[in-house]
Amino acid sequence: MMKTSRRRSREFALQGLYQWQLARTDPETIARQLAEAKGFDKIDGAYFSTLLNGAVGQARMLEEQLAPCLDRVFAGLSPVERGILLLAGYELTHCPEVPYRVVINEAVELAKTYGGTDAHKFVNGVLDKLAARVRAPEVKSA
């Protein structure tokens, strides 16, 4: 399957969020490092920057919004799951032009590729709950 530039942007943003969580490297340094990676030239650079900077900058608020949707504490999730949820949480709350179903589907695909065995089911369930809260009119009309 052909990956869209947005999907690639999400993949690189997830890599950046993973690095940020483990090393607390600032987003600018992460972006510079990722820019040297194979395939980076095929992404939507502006969208990548929006996602990485937005998810890092809003991480605390996003964690608070995600907390009621989780069956365990946020810190107890794997760094990949946390990264995916921060990324998709940011898109759900700050990118209303992207349909919520697209956000959830993209997050599930990331979880299938990078997460543990059942990570995609977990991510799907959490984001369904979050979407119902932060995009209620859109979810109800779907």
PDB file of N, CA and C in Angstrom, residues 34-116:
ATOM      1  N   LEU A  34      15.720  13.825  12.621  1.00  0.00           N
ATOM      2  CA  LEU A  34      14.837  13.022  11.772  1.00  0.00           C
ATOM      3  C   LEU A  34      14.915  13.451  10.304  1.00  0.00           C
ATOM      4  N   ALA A  35      15.222  14.726  10.071  1.00  0.00           N
ATOM      5  CA  ALA A  35      15.300  15.237   8.698  1.00  0.00           C
ATOM      6  C   ALA A  35      16.373  14.520   7.884  1.00  0.00           C
ATOM      7  N   GLU A  36      17.314  13.898   8.577  1.00  0.00           N
ATOM      8  CA  GLU A  36      18.396  13.171   7.894  1.00  0.00           C
ATOM      9  C   GLU A  36      18.010  11.722   7.592  1.00  0.00           C
ATOM     10  N   ALA A  37      16.876  11.274   8.115  1.00  0.00           N
ATOM     11  CA  ALA A  37      16.473   9.876   7.962  1.00  0.00           C
ATOM     12  C   ALA A  37      15.924   9.596   6.563  1.00  0.00           C
ATOM     13  N   LYS A  38      16.087   8.359   6.162  1.00  0.00           N
ATOM     14  CA  LYS A  38      15.564   7.912   4.861  1.00  0.00           C
ATOM     15  C   LYS A  38      14.040   8.091   4.839  1.00  0.00           C
ATOM     16  N   GLY A  39      13.534   8.660   3.764  1.00  0.00           N
ATOM     17  CA  GLY A  39      12.097   8.822   3.597  1.00  0.00           C
ATOM     18  C   GLY A  39      11.537  10.130   4.117  1.00  0.00           C
ATOM     19  N   PHE A  40      12.355  10.895   4.858  1.00  0.00           N
ATOM     20  CA  PHE A  40      11.855  12.150   5.436  1.00  0.00           C
ATOM     21  C   PHE A  40      11.453  13.139   4.344  1.00  0.00           C
ATOM     22  N   ASP A  41      12.099  13.046   3.198  1.00  0.00           N
ATOM     23  CA  ASP A  41      11.799  13.961   2.093  1.00  0.00           C
ATOM     24  C   ASP A  41      10.418  13.710   1.488  1.00  0.00           C
ATOM     25  N   LYS A  42       9.767  12.611   1.870  1.00  0.00           N
ATOM     26  CA  LYS A  42       8.460  12.271   1.311  1.00  0.00           C
ATOM     27  C   LYS A  42       7.303  12.655   2.239  1.00  0.00           C
ATOM     28  N   ILE A  43       7.614  13.350   3.319  1.00  0.00           N
ATOM     29  CA  ILE A  43       6.555  13.698   4.274  1.00  0.00           C
ATOM     30  C   ILE A  43       5.985  15.079   3.976  1.00  0.00           C
ATOM     31  N   ASP A  44       4.876  15.378   4.646  1.00  0.00           N
ATOM     32  CA  ASP A  44       4.300  16.723   4.663  1.00  0.00           C
ATOM     33  C   ASP A  44       4.992  17.420   5.839  1.00  0.00           C
ATOM     34  N   GLY A  45       6.053  18.167   5.521  1.00  0.00           N
ATOM     35  CA  GLY A  45       6.891  18.760   6.558  1.00  0.00           C
ATOM     36  C   GLY A  45       6.158  19.670   7.522  1.00  0.00           C
ATOM     37  N   ALA A  46       5.248  20.469   6.991  1.00  0.00           N
ATOM     38  CA  ALA A  46       4.502  21.394   7.851  1.00  0.00           C
ATOM     39  C   ALA A  46       3.620  20.612   8.828  1.00  0.00           C
ATOM     40  N   TYR A  47       3.000  19.560   8.332  1.00  0.00           N
ATOM     41  CA  TYR A  47       2.126  18.762   9.196  1.00  0.00           C
ATOM     42  C   TYR A  47       2.942  18.036  10.263  1.00  0.00           C
ATOM     43  N   PHE A  48       4.093  17.502   9.864  1.00  0.00           N
ATOM     44  CA  PHE A  48       5.001  16.865  10.822  1.00  0.00           C
ATOM     45  C   PHE A  48       5.348  17.834  11.948  1.00  0.00           C
ATOM     46  N   SER A  49       5.736  19.053  11.593  1.00  0.00           N
ATOM     47  CA  SER A  49       6.109  20.054  12.604  1.00  0.00           C
ATOM     48  C   SER A  49       4.939  20.382  13.513  1.00  0.00           C
ATOM     49  N   THR A  50       3.761  20.531  12.924  1.00  0.00           N
ATOM     50  CA  THR A  50       2.556  20.817  13.707  1.00  0.00           C
ATOM     51  C   THR A  50       2.310  19.704  14.723  1.00  0.00           C
ATOM     52  N   LEU A  51       2.396  18.467  14.257  1.00  0.00           N
ATOM     53  CA  LEU A  51       2.122  17.324  15.150  1.00  0.00           C
ATOM     54  C   LEU A  51       3.165  17.186  16.246  1.00  0.00           C
ATOM     55  N   LEU A  52       4.440  17.214  15.869  1.00  0.00           N
ATOM     56  CA  LEU A  52       5.502  17.025  16.865  1.00  0.00           C
ATOM     57  C   LEU A  52       5.499  18.162  17.886  1.00  0.00           C
ATOM     58  N   ASN A  53       5.540  19.393  17.410  1.00  0.00           N
ATOM     59  CA  ASN A  53       5.573  20.534  18.327  1.00  0.00           C
ATOM     60  C   ASN A  53       4.288  20.636  19.142  1.00  0.00           C
ATOM     61  N   GLY A  54       3.160  20.360  18.506  1.00  0.00           N
ATOM     62  CA  GLY A  54       1.875  20.445  19.199  1.00  0.00           C
ATOM     63  C   GLY A  54       1.741  19.390  20.281  1.00  0.00           C
ATOM     64  N   ALA A  55       2.080  18.145  19.945  1.00  0.00           N
ATOM     65  CA  ALA A  55       1.934  17.056  20.924  1.00  0.00           C
ATOM     66  C   ALA A  55       2.892  17.241  22.101  1.00  0.00           C
ATOM     67  N   VAL A  56       4.112  17.688  21.819  1.00  0.00           N
ATOM     68  CA  VAL A  56       5.064  17.935  22.913  1.00  0.00           C
ATOM     69  C   VAL A  56       4.592  19.129  23.745  1.00  0.00           C
ATOM     70  N   GLY A  57       4.226  20.203  23.080  1.00  0.00           N
ATOM     71  CA  GLY A  57       3.808  21.425  23.780  1.00  0.00           C
ATOM     72  C   GLY A  57       2.537  21.260  24.596  1.00  0.00           C
ATOM     73  N   GLN A  58       1.645  20.393  24.142  1.00  0.00           N
ATOM     74  CA  GLN A  58       0.355  20.193  24.812  1.00  0.00           C
ATOM     75  C   GLN A  58       0.315  18.873  25.603  1.00  0.00           C
ATOM     76  N   ALA A  59       1.463  18.225  25.777  1.00  0.00           N
ATOM     77  CA  ALA A  59       1.494  16.883  26.374  1.00  0.00           C
ATOM     78  C   ALA A  59       0.745  16.795  27.704  1.00  0.00           C
ATOM     79  N   ARG A  60       0.976  17.740  28.595  1.00  0.00           N
ATOM     80  CA  ARG A  60       0.331  17.693  29.915  1.00  0.00           C
ATOM     81  C   ARG A  60      -1.192  17.763  29.775  1.00  0.00           C
ATOM     82  N   MET A  61      -1.678  18.696  28.971  1.00  0.00           N
ATOM     83  CA  MET A  61      -3.119  18.844  28.762  1.00  0.00           C
ATOM     84  C   MET A  61      -3.692  17.591  28.089  1.00  0.00           C
ATOM     85  N   LEU A  62      -2.969  17.050  27.129  1.00  0.00           N
ATOM     86  CA  LEU A  62      -3.440  15.848  26.428  1.00  0.00           C
ATOM     87  C   LEU A  62      -3.509  14.655  27.382  1.00  0.00           C
ATOM     88  N   GLU A  63      -2.511  14.519  28.246  1.00  0.00           N
ATOM     89  CA  GLU A  63      -2.531  13.436  29.244  1.00  0.00           C
ATOM     90  C   GLU A  63      -3.763  13.555  30.131  1.00  0.00           C
ATOM     91  N   GLU A  64      -4.087  14.788  30.527  1.00  0.00           N
ATOM     92  CA  GLU A  64      -5.264  15.009  31.381  1.00  0.00           C
ATOM     93  C   GLU A  64      -6.549  14.652  30.643  1.00  0.00           C
ATOM     94  N   GLN A  65      -6.604  14.978  29.353  1.00  0.00           N
ATOM     95  CA  GLN A  65      -7.800  14.641  28.567  1.00  0.00           C
ATOM     96  C   GLN A  65      -7.914  13.142  28.332  1.00  0.00           C
ATOM     97  N   LEU A  66      -6.781  12.482  28.174  1.00  0.00           N
ATOM     98  CA  LEU A  66      -6.788  11.041  27.913  1.00  0.00           C
ATOM     99  C   LEU A  66      -7.058  10.218  29.176  1.00  0.00           C
ATOM    100  N   ALA A  67      -6.659  10.731  30.334  1.00  0.00           N
ATOM    101  CA  ALA A  67      -6.725   9.960  31.588  1.00  0.00           C
ATOM    102  C   ALA A  67      -8.080   9.286  31.839  1.00  0.00           C
ATOM    103  N   PRO A  68      -9.213   9.992  31.690  1.00  0.00           N
ATOM    104  CA  PRO A  68     -10.502   9.328  31.964  1.00  0.00           C
ATOM    105  C   PRO A  68     -10.846   8.229  30.951  1.00  0.00           C
ATOM    106  N   CYS A  69     -10.160   8.200  29.831  1.00  0.00           N
ATOM    107  CA  CYS A  69     -10.425   7.206  28.783  1.00  0.00           C
ATOM    108  C   CYS A  69      -9.579   5.950  28.955  1.00  0.00           C
ATOM    109  N   LEU A  70      -8.652   5.981  29.913  1.00  0.00           N
ATOM    110  CA  LEU A  70      -7.707   4.877  30.110  1.00  0.00           C
ATOM    111  C   LEU A  70      -8.153   3.939  31.216  1.00  0.00           C
ATOM    112  N   ASP A  71      -7.731   2.676  31.124  1.00  0.00           N
ATOM    113  CA  ASP A  71      -8.012   1.707  32.187  1.00  0.00           C
ATOM    114  C   ASP A  71      -6.801   1.535  33.103  1.00  0.00           C
ATOM    115  N   ARG A  72      -5.757   2.338  32.871  1.00  0.00           N
ATOM    116  CA  ARG A  72      -4.556   2.336  33.724  1.00  0.00           C
ATOM    117  C   ARG A  72      -3.919   3.719  33.620  1.00  0.00           C
ATOM    118  N   VAL A  73      -2.911   3.964  34.438  1.00  0.00           N
ATOM    119  CA  VAL A  73      -2.299   5.291  34.429  1.00  0.00           C
ATOM    120  C   VAL A  73      -1.498   5.497  33.144  1.00  0.00           C
ATOM    121  N   PHE A  74      -1.485   6.717  32.672  1.00  0.00           N
ATOM    122  CA  PHE A  74      -0.809   7.070  31.421  1.00  0.00           C
ATOM    123  C   PHE A  74       0.664   6.676  31.462  1.00  0.00           C
ATOM    124  N   ALA A  75       1.318   6.944  32.588  1.00  0.00           N
ATOM    125  CA  ALA A  75       2.750   6.644  32.722  1.00  0.00           C
ATOM    126  C   ALA A  75       3.024   5.144  32.626  1.00  0.00           C
ATOM    127  N   GLY A  76       2.014   4.324  32.871  1.00  0.00           N
ATOM    128  CA  GLY A  76       2.183   2.883  32.811  1.00  0.00           C
ATOM    129  C   GLY A  76       2.113   2.293  31.407  1.00  0.00           C
ATOM    130  N   LEU A  77       1.758   3.126  30.437  1.00  0.00           N
ATOM    131  CA  LEU A  77       1.690   2.664  29.047  1.00  0.00           C
ATOM    132  C   LEU A  77       3.092   2.585  28.458  1.00  0.00           C
ATOM    133  N   SER A  78       3.237   1.848  27.380  1.00  0.00           N
ATOM    134  CA  SER A  78       4.535   1.788  26.704  1.00  0.00           C
ATOM    135  C   SER A  78       4.790   3.148  26.041  1.00  0.00           C
ATOM    136  N   PRO A  79       6.053   3.500  25.821  1.00  0.00           N
ATOM    137  CA  PRO A  79       6.345   4.775  25.142  1.00  0.00           C
ATOM    138  C   PRO A  79       5.698   4.866  23.759  1.00  0.00           C
ATOM    139  N   VAL A  80       5.554   3.739  23.074  1.00  0.00           N
ATOM    140  CA  VAL A  80       4.905   3.758  21.755  1.00  0.00           C
ATOM    141  C   VAL A  80       3.418   4.086  21.911  1.00  0.00           C
ATOM    142  N   GLU A  81       2.751   3.430  22.854  1.00  0.00           N
ATOM    143  CA  GLU A  81       1.332   3.713  23.084  1.00  0.00           C
ATOM    144  C   GLU A  81       1.128   5.161  23.522  1.00  0.00           C
ATOM    145  N   ARG A  82       1.964   5.624  24.430  1.00  0.00           N
ATOM    146  CA  ARG A  82       1.855   7.036  24.867  1.00  0.00           C
ATOM    147  C   ARG A  82       2.041   7.965  23.672  1.00  0.00           C
ATOM    148  N   GLY A  83       3.058   7.693  22.855  1.00  0.00           N
ATOM    149  CA  GLY A  83       3.315   8.541  21.691  1.00  0.00           C
ATOM    150  C   GLY A  83       2.146   8.579  20.732  1.00  0.00           C
ATOM    151  N   ILE A  84       1.573   7.416  20.447  1.00  0.00           N
ATOM    152  CA  ILE A  84       0.427   7.349  19.533  1.00  0.00           C
ATOM    153  C   ILE A  84      -0.755   8.111  20.108  1.00  0.00           C
ATOM    154  N   LEU A  85      -1.014   7.939  21.403  1.00  0.00           N
ATOM    155  CA  LEU A  85      -2.154   8.623  22.023  1.00  0.00           C
ATOM    156  C   LEU A  85      -1.939  10.134  22.084  1.00  0.00           C
ATOM    157  N   LEU A  86      -0.720  10.572  22.342  1.00  0.00           N
ATOM    158  CA  LEU A  86      -0.437  12.013  22.328  1.00  0.00           C
ATOM    159  C   LEU A  86      -0.636  12.574  20.925  1.00  0.00           C
ATOM    160  N   LEU A  87      -0.136  11.867  19.949  1.00  0.00           N
ATOM    161  CA  LEU A  87      -0.238  12.294  18.561  1.00  0.00           C
ATOM    162  C   LEU A  87      -1.701  12.388  18.126  1.00  0.00           C
ATOM    163  N   ALA A  88      -2.442  11.304  18.321  1.00  0.00           N
ATOM    164  CA  ALA A  88      -3.852  11.284  17.916  1.00  0.00           C
ATOM    165  C   ALA A  88      -4.685  12.216  18.789  1.00  0.00           C
ATOM    166  N   GLY A  89      -4.347  12.295  20.070  1.00  0.00           N
ATOM    167  CA  GLY A  89      -5.065  13.229  20.944  1.00  0.00           C
ATOM    168  C   GLY A  89      -4.893  14.656  20.468  1.00  0.00           C
ATOM    169  N   TYR A  90      -3.679  14.991  20.050  1.00  0.00           N
ATOM    170  CA  TYR A  90      -3.438  16.331  19.514  1.00  0.00           C
ATOM    171  C   TYR A  90      -4.259  16.548  18.249  1.00  0.00           C
ATOM    172  N   GLU A  91      -4.259  15.578  17.359  1.00  0.00           N
ATOM    173  CA  GLU A  91      -5.039  15.736  16.116  1.00  0.00           C
ATOM    174  C   GLU A  91      -6.525  15.878  16.416  1.00  0.00           C
ATOM    175  N   LEU A  92      -7.039  15.080  17.351  1.00  0.00           N
ATOM    176  CA  LEU A  92      -8.470  15.165  17.673  1.00  0.00           C
ATOM    177  C   LEU A  92      -8.832  16.529  18.259  1.00  0.00           C
ATOM    178  N   THR A  93      -7.949  17.078  19.080  1.00  0.00           N
ATOM    179  CA  THR A  93      -8.284  18.333  19.760  1.00  0.00           C
ATOM    180  C   THR A  93      -7.886  19.584  18.978  1.00  0.00           C
ATOM    181  N   HIS A  94      -6.899  19.480  18.076  1.00  0.00           N
ATOM    182  CA  HIS A  94      -6.387  20.688  17.412  1.00  0.00           C
ATOM    183  C   HIS A  94      -6.453  20.690  15.886  1.00  0.00           C
ATOM    184  N   CYS A  95      -6.871  19.590  15.278  1.00  0.00           N
ATOM    185  CA  CYS A  95      -6.928  19.510  13.810  1.00  0.00           C
ATOM    186  C   CYS A  95      -8.331  19.100  13.364  1.00  0.00           C
ATOM    187  N   PRO A  96      -9.318  19.991  13.591  1.00  0.00           N
ATOM    188  CA  PRO A  96     -10.708  19.623  13.285  1.00  0.00           C
ATOM    189  C   PRO A  96     -10.951  19.354  11.795  1.00  0.00           C
ATOM    190  N   GLU A  97     -10.027  19.799  10.937  1.00  0.00           N
ATOM    191  CA  GLU A  97     -10.190  19.549   9.502  1.00  0.00           C
ATOM    192  C   GLU A  97      -9.949  18.088   9.137  1.00  0.00           C
ATOM    193  N   VAL A  98      -9.301  17.337  10.044  1.00  0.00           N
ATOM    194  CA  VAL A  98      -9.067  15.905   9.818  1.00  0.00           C
ATOM    195  C   VAL A  98     -10.223  15.159  10.494  1.00  0.00           C
ATOM    196  N   PRO A  99     -11.026  14.421   9.722  1.00  0.00           N
ATOM    197  CA  PRO A  99     -12.158  13.697  10.327  1.00  0.00           C
ATOM    198  C   PRO A  99     -11.693  12.767  11.447  1.00  0.00           C
ATOM    199  N   TYR A 100     -12.500  12.694  12.510  1.00  0.00           N
ATOM    200  CA  TYR A 100     -12.080  11.904  13.672  1.00  0.00           C
ATOM    201  C   TYR A 100     -11.820  10.449  13.299  1.00  0.00           C
ATOM    202  N   ARG A 101     -12.596   9.911  12.352  1.00  0.00           N
ATOM    203  CA  ARG A 101     -12.381   8.510  11.950  1.00  0.00           C
ATOM    204  C   ARG A 101     -11.022   8.332  11.291  1.00  0.00           C
ATOM    205  N   VAL A 102     -10.561   9.331  10.558  1.00  0.00           N
ATOM    206  CA  VAL A 102      -9.238   9.272   9.936  1.00  0.00           C
ATOM    207  C   VAL A 102      -8.168   9.285  11.018  1.00  0.00           C
ATOM    208  N   VAL A 103      -8.317  10.166  12.006  1.00  0.00           N
ATOM    209  CA  VAL A 103      -7.352  10.249  13.110  1.00  0.00           C
ATOM    210  C   VAL A 103      -7.247   8.888  13.803  1.00  0.00           C
ATOM    211  N   ILE A 104      -8.395   8.297  14.143  1.00  0.00           N
ATOM    212  CA  ILE A 104      -8.399   7.015  14.848  1.00  0.00           C
ATOM    213  C   ILE A 104      -7.802   5.916  13.966  1.00  0.00           C
ATOM    214  N   ASN A 105      -8.189   5.869  12.710  1.00  0.00           N
ATOM    215  CA  ASN A 105      -7.669   4.840  11.804  1.00  0.00           C
ATOM    216  C   ASN A 105      -6.155   4.944  11.664  1.00  0.00           C
ATOM    217  N   GLU A 106      -5.651   6.160  11.508  1.00  0.00           N
ATOM    218  CA  GLU A 106      -4.204   6.354  11.375  1.00  0.00           C
ATOM    219  C   GLU A 106      -3.478   5.912  12.652  1.00  0.00           C
ATOM    220  N   ALA A 107      -4.061   6.221  13.801  1.00  0.00           N
ATOM    221  CA  ALA A 107      -3.460   5.822  15.080  1.00  0.00           C
ATOM    222  C   ALA A 107      -3.449   4.302  15.227  1.00  0.00           C
ATOM    223  N   VAL A 108      -4.537   3.663  14.820  1.00  0.00           N
ATOM    224  CA  VAL A 108      -4.622   2.202  14.884  1.00  0.00           C
ATOM    225  C   VAL A 108      -3.566   1.574  13.973  1.00  0.00           C
ATOM    226  N   GLU A 109      -3.380   2.145  12.783  1.00  0.00           N
ATOM    227  CA  GLU A 109      -2.355   1.634  11.860  1.00  0.00           C
ATOM    228  C   GLU A 109      -0.956   1.785  12.457  1.00  0.00           C
ATOM    229  N   LEU A 110      -0.697   2.926  13.107  1.00  0.00           N
ATOM    230  CA  LEU A 110       0.598   3.109  13.777  1.00  0.00           C
ATOM    231  C   LEU A 110       0.788   2.063  14.874  1.00  0.00           C
ATOM    232  N   ALA A 111      -0.276   1.807  15.627  1.00  0.00           N
ATOM    233  CA  ALA A 111      -0.196   0.832  16.717  1.00  0.00           C
ATOM    234  C   ALA A 111       0.041  -0.576  16.171  1.00  0.00           C
ATOM    235  N   LYS A 112      -0.578  -0.910  15.042  1.00  0.00           N
ATOM    236  CA  LYS A 112      -0.365  -2.229  14.434  1.00  0.00           C
ATOM    237  C   LYS A 112       1.084  -2.369  13.988  1.00  0.00           C
ATOM    238  N   THR A 113       1.659  -1.291  13.464  1.00  0.00           N
ATOM    239  CA  THR A 113       3.024  -1.334  12.943  1.00  0.00           C
ATOM    240  C   THR A 113       4.066  -1.286  14.049  1.00  0.00           C
ATOM    241  N   TYR A 114       3.882  -0.394  15.031  1.00  0.00           N
ATOM    242  CA  TYR A 114       4.932  -0.124  16.015  1.00  0.00           C
ATOM    243  C   TYR A 114       4.626  -0.609  17.425  1.00  0.00           C
ATOM    244  N   GLY A 115       3.374  -0.895  17.715  1.00  0.00           N
ATOM    245  CA  GLY A 115       2.984  -1.244  19.079  1.00  0.00           C
ATOM    246  C   GLY A 115       3.053  -2.732  19.363  1.00  0.00           C
ATOM    247  N   GLY A 116       2.689  -3.089  20.570  1.00  0.00           N
ATOM    248  CA  GLY A 116       2.658  -4.492  20.983  1.00  0.00           C
ATOM    249  C   GLY A 116       1.482  -5.220  20.351  1.00  0.00           C
TER     250      GLY A 116
END
